mmCIF file of C-alpha atoms in Angstrom:
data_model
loop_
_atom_site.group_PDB
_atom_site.id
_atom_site.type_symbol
_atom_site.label_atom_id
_atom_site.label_comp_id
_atom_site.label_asym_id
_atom_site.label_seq_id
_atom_site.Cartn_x
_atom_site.Cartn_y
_atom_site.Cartn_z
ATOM 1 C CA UNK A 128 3.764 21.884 6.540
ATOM 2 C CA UNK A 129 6.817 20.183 7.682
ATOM 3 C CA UNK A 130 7.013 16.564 6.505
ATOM 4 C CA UNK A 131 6.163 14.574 10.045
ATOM 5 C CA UNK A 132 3.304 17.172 9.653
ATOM 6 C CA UNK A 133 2.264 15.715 6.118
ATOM 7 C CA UNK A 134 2.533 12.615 7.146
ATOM 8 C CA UNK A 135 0.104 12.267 9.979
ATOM 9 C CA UNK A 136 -2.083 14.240 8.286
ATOM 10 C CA UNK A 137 -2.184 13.287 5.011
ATOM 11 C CA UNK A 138 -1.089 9.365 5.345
ATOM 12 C CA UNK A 139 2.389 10.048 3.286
ATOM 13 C CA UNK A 140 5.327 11.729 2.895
ATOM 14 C CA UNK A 141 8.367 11.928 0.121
ATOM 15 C CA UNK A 142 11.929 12.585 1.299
ATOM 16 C CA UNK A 143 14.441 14.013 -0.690
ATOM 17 C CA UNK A 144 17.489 12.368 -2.868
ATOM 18 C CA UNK A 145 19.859 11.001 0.042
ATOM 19 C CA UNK A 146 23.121 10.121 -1.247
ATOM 20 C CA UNK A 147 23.788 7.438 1.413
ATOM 21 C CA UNK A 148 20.351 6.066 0.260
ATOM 22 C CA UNK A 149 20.997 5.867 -3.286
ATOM 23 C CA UNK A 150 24.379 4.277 -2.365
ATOM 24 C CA UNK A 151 22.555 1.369 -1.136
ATOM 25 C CA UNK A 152 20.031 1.362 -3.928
ATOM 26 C CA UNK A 153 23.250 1.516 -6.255
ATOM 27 C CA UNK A 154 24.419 -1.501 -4.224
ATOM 28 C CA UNK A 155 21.398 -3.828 -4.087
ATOM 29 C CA UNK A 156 19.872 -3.284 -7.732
ATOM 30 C CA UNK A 157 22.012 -6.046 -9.537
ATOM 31 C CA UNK A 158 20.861 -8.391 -7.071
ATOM 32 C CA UNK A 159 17.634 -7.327 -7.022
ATOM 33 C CA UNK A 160 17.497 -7.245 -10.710
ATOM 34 C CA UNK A 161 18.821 -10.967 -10.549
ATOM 35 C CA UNK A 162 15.809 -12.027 -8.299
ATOM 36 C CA UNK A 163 13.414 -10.297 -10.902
ATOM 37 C CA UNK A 164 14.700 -12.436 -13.870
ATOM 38 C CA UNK A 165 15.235 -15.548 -11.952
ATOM 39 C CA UNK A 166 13.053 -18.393 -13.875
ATOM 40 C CA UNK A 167 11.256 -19.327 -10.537
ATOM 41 C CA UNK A 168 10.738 -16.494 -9.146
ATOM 42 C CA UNK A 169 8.761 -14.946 -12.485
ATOM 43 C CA UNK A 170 7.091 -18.564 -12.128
ATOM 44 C CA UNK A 171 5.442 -17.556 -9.088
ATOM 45 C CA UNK A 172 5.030 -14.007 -9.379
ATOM 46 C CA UNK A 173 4.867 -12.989 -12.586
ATOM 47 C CA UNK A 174 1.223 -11.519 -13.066
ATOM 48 C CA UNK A 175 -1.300 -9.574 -14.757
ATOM 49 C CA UNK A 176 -0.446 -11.352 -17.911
ATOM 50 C CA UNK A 177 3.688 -10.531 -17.560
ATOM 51 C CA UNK A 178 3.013 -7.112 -16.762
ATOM 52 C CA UNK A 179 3.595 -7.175 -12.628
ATOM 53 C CA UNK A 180 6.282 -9.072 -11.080
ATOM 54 C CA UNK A 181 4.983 -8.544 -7.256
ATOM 55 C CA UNK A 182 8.361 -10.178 -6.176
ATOM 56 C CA UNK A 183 6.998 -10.346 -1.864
ATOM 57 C CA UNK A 184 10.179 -11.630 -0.211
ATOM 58 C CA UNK A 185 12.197 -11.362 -3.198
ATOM 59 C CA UNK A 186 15.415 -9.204 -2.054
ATOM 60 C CA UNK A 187 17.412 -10.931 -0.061
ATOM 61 C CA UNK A 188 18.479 -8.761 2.511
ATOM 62 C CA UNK A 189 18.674 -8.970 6.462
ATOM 63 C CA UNK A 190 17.139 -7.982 9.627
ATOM 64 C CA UNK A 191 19.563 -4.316 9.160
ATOM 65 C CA UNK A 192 18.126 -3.991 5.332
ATOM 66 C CA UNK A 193 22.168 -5.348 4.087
ATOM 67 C CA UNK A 194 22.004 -6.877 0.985
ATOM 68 C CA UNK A 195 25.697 -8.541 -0.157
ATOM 69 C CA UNK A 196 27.880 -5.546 0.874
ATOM 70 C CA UNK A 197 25.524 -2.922 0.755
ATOM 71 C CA UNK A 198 25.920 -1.548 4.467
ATOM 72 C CA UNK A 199 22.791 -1.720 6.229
ATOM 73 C CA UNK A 200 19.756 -0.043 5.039
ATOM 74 C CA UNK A 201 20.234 4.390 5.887
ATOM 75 C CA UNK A 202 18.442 7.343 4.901
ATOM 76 C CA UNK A 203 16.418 10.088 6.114
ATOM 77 C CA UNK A 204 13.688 7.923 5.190
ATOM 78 C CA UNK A 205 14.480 4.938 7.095
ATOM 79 C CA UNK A 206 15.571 7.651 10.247
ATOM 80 C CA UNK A 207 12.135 8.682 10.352
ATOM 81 C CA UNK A 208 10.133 6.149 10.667
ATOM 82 C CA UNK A 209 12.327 4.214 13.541
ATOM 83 C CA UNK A 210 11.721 7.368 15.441
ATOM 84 C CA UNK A 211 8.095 7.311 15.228
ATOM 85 C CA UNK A 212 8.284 3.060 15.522
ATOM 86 C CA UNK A 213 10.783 2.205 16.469
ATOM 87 C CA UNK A 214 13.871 -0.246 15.189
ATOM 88 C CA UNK A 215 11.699 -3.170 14.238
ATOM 89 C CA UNK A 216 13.650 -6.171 11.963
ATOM 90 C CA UNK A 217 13.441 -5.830 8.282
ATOM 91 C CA UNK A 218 11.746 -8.743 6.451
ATOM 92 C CA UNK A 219 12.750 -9.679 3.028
ATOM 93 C CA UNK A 220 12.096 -6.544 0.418
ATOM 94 C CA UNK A 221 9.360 -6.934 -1.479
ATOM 95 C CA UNK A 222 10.678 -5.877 -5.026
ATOM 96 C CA UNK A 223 7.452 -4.823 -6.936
ATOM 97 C CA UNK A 224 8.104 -4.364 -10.853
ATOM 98 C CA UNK A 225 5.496 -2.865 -13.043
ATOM 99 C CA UNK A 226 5.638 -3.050 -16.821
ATOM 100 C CA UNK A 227 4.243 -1.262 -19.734
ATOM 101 C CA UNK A 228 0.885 -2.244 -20.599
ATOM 102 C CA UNK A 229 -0.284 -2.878 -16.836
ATOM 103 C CA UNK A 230 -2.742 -3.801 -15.737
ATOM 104 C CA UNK A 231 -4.324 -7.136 -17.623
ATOM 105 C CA UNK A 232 -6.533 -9.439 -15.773
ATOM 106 C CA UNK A 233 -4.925 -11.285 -13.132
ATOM 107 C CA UNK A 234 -4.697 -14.905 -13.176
ATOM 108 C CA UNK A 235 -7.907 -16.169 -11.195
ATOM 109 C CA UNK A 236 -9.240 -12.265 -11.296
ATOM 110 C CA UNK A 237 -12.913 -11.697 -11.842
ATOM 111 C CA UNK A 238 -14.733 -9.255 -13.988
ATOM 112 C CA UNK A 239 -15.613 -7.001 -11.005
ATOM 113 C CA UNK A 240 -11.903 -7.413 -9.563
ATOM 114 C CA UNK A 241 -10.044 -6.205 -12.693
ATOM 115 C CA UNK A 242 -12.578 -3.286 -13.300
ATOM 116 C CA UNK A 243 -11.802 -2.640 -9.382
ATOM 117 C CA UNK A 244 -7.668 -2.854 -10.308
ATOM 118 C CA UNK A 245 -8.444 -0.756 -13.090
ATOM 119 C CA UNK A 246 -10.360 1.990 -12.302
ATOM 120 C CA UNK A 247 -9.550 1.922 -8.404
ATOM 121 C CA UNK A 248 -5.586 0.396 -8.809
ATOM 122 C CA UNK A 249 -6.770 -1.932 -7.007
ATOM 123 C CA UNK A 250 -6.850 0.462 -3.797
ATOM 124 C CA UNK A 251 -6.473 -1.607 -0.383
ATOM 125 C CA UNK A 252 -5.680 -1.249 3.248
ATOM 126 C CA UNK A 253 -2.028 -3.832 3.183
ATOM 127 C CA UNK A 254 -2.531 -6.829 6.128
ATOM 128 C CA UNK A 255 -6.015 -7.503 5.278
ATOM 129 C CA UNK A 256 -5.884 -10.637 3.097
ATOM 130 C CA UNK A 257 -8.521 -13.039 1.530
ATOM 131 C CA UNK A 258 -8.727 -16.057 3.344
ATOM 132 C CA UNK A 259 -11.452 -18.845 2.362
ATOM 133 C CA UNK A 260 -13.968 -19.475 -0.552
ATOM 134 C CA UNK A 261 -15.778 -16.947 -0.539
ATOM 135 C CA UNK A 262 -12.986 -14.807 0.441
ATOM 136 C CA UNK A 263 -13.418 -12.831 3.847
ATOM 137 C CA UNK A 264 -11.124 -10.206 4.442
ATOM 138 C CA UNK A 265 -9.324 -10.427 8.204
ATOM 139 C CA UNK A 266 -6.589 -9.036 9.427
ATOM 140 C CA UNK A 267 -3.474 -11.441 8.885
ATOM 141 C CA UNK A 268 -0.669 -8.916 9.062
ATOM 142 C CA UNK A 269 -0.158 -6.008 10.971
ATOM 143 C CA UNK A 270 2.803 -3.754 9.080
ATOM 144 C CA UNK A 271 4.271 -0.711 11.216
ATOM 145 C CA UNK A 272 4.536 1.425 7.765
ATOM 146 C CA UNK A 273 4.883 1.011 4.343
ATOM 147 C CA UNK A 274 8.645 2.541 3.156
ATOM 148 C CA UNK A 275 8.872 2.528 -0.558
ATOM 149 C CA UNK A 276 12.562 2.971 -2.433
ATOM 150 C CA UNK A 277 12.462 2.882 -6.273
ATOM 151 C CA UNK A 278 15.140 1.295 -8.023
ATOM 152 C CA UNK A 279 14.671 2.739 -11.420
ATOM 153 C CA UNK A 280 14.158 6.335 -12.850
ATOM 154 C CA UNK A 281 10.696 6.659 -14.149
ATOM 155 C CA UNK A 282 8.182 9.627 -14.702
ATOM 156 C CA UNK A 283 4.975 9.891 -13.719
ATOM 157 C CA UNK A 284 3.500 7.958 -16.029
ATOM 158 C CA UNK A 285 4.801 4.367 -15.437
ATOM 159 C CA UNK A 286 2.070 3.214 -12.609
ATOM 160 C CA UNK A 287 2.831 5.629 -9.667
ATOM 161 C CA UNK A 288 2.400 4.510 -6.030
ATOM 162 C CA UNK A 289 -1.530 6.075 -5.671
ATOM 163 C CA UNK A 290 -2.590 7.046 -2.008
ATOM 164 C CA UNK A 291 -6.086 8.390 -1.116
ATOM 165 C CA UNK A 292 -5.071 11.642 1.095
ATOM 166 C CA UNK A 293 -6.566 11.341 4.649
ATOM 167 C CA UNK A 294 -7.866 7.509 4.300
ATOM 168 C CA UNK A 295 -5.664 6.169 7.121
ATOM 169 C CA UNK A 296 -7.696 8.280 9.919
ATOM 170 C CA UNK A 297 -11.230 6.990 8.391
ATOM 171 C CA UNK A 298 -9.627 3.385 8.024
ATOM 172 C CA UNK A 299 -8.792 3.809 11.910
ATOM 173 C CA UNK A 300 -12.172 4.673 12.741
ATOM 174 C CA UNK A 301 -13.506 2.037 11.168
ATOM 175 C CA UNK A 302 -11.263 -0.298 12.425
ATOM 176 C CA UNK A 303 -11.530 1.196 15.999
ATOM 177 C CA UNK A 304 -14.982 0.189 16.057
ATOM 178 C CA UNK A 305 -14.919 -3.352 14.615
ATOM 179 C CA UNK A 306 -12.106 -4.494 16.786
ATOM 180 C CA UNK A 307 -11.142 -1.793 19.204
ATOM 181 C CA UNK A 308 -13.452 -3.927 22.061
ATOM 182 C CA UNK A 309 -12.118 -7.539 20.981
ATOM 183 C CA UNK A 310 -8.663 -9.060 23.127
ATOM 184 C CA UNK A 311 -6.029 -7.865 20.072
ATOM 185 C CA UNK A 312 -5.360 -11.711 19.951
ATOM 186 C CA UNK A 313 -8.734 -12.599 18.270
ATOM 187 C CA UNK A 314 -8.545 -9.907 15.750
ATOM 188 C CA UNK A 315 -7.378 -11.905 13.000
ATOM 189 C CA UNK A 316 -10.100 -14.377 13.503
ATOM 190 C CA UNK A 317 -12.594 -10.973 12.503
ATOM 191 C CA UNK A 318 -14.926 -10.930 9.229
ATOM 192 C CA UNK A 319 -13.972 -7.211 7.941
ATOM 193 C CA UNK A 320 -14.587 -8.279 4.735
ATOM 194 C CA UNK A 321 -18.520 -5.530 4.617
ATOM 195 C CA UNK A 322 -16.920 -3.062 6.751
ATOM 196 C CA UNK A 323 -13.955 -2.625 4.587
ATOM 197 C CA UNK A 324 -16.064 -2.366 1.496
ATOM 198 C CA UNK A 325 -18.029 0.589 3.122
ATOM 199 C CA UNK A 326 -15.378 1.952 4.448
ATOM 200 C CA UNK A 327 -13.053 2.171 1.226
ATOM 201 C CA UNK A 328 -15.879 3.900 -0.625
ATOM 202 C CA UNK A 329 -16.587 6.212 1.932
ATOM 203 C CA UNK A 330 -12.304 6.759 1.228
ATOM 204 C CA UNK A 331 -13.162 7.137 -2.206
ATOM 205 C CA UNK A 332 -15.884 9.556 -1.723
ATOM 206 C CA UNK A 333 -14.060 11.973 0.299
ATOM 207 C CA UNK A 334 -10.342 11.811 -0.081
ATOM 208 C CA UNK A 335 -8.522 13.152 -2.739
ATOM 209 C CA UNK A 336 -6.391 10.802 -4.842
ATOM 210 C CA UNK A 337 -3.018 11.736 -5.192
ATOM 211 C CA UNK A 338 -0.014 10.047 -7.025
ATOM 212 C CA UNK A 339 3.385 9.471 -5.566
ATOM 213 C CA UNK A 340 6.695 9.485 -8.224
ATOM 214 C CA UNK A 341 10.375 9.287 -6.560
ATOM 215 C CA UNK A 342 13.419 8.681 -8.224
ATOM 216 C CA UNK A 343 16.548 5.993 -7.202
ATOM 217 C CA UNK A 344 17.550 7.964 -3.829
ATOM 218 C CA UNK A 345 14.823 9.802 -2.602
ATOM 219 C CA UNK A 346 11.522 7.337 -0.671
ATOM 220 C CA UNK A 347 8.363 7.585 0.474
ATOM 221 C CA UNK A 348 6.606 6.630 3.694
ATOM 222 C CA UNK A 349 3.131 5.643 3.709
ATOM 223 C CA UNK A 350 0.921 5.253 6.494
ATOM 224 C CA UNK A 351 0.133 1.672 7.250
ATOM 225 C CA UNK A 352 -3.897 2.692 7.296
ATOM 226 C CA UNK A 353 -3.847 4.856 4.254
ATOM 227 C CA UNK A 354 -5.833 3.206 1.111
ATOM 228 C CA UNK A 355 -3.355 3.086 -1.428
ATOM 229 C CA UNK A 356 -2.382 1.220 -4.977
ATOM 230 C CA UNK A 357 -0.655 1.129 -8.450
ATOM 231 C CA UNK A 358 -1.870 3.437 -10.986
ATOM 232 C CA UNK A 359 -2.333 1.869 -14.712
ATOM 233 C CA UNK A 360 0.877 2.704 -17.043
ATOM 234 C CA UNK A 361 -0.321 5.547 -19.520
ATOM 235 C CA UNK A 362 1.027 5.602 -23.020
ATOM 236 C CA UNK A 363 4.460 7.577 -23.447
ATOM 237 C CA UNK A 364 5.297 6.441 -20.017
ATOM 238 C CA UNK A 365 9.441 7.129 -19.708
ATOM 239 C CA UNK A 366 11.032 4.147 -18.120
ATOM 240 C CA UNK A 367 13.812 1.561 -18.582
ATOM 241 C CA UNK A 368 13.490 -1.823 -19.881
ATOM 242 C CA UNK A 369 13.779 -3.095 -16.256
ATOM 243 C CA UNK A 370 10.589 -1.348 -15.375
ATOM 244 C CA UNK A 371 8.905 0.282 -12.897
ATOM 245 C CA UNK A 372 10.607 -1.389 -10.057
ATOM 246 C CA UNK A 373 10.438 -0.207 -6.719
ATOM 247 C CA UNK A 374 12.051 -2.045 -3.173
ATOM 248 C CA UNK A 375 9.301 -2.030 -0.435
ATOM 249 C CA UNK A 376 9.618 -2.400 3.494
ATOM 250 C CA UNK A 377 6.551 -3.167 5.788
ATOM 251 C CA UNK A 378 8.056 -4.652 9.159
ATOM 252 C CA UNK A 379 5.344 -5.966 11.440
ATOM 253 C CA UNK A 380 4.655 -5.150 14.958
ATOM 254 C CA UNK A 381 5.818 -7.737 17.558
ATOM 255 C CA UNK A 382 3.290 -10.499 17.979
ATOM 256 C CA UNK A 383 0.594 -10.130 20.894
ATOM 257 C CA UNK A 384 0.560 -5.933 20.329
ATOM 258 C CA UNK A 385 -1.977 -3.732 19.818
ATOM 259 C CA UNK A 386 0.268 -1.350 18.003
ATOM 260 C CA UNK A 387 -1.603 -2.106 14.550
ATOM 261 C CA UNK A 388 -4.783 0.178 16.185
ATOM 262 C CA UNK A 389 -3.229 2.291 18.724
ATOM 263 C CA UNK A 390 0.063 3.654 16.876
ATOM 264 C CA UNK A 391 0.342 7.017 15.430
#
């Protein structure tokens, strides 16, 4: 199976070490590292009890992925998915940092949400966010694809990326039917919050559960469907004192597209 093969298939593909990739990562991890330890920025997202720093918008890069004199962002990686998306500007990296001992309750977590983070990783569909009290879940953002780029060398033990194989074609049946007949522009106005439910453990029923490891240089592309999360950190787990610390990309499709829906 070649890899544009894997990924429309199974919702995810790895690429191999790129030396121009790992270049960059060598050139952007001091400053990402920085934005990790800064005092506010662990004010706001340091979670789960100091064992996740989710660190959304934390690397400061711009539109080309160029953080300080990095070069823009390159790699096989990167190459594919702008052929199957296109060039779309690159937000702000996420820089998600895991840490031994995850996960602990998060702040403001229920019961039934840890056991979910625990037992599920906290599985979701990314774009569909809780808005109100009590929390629906609509459609707010609408990534192209999820590109992951880990910083640090870690085994498979410390939290892997966890996808559900196959999810992102039921997620798009689902979601074909509760908004495929609505104008795209009232979509994020949509309750998904029961069909989502349903749907993820239909995901959970039927698709296997895999876990995704990559080292500084190679990446992974994940589907922007597929039901994915953070696996908890087992005991043993080989990993630097930095962490599990990974740089993520999820450009958004131009506003007033359908693209979300109808895009491979």
């Amino acid at each position: 199976m070649t890899g544009s093969e894997h990924f429309f298939q199974c919702g995810w593909v790895k690429f191999p070490s790129d030396q121009n990739l790992l270049n960059w990562v060598n050139s952007v991890f001091d400053i990402a590292l920085e934005r990790v330890n800064d005092a506010e920025e662990r004010r706001v997202w340091l979670q789960c009890e100091g064992t996740w720093f989710v660190g959304v918008d934390a690397l400061p890069n711009d539109p080309d992925g160029m953080v300080g004199h990095s070069g823009p962002l390159v790699g096989e990686a990167y190459d594919f998915a702008r052929e199957v998306y296109g060039t779309l500007p690159l937000h702000k990296a996420q820089v998600s940092v895991i840490y031994s001992g995850y996960p602990k309750p998060r702040e403001g977590e229920s019961d039934a949400a840890f056991r979910y983070r625990l037992k599920r990783d906290a599985a979701h569909v990314d774009g569909l966010l809780g808005v109100g009290d009590p929390k629906q879940r609509m459609l707010k953002e609408r990534h192209a694809y999820i590109l992951g780029l880990p910083l640090t060398d870690c085994d498979d033990k410390a939290s892997p990326l966890s996808i559900w194989e196959g999810s992102h074609t039921c997620m798009r049946q689902v979601f074909e039917k509760a908004l495929g007949h609505l104008d795209e522009a009232d979509w994020a106005d949509v309750d998904l919050t029961e069909v989502y439910k349903k749907a993820r453990q239909e995901v959970f029923e039927t698709c296997p559960r895999v876990t995704v490891t990559a080292k500084p240089g190679e990446a992974y592309l994940v589907h922007r469907l597929a039901v994915h999360g953070v696996a908890p950190w087992e005991d043993g787990a080989n990993a630097p004192k930095e962490g599990r610390m990974i740089a993520y990309f999820r450009p958004e499709w131009p506003e007033a597209s359908d693209l979300w829906l109808t895009a491979p």
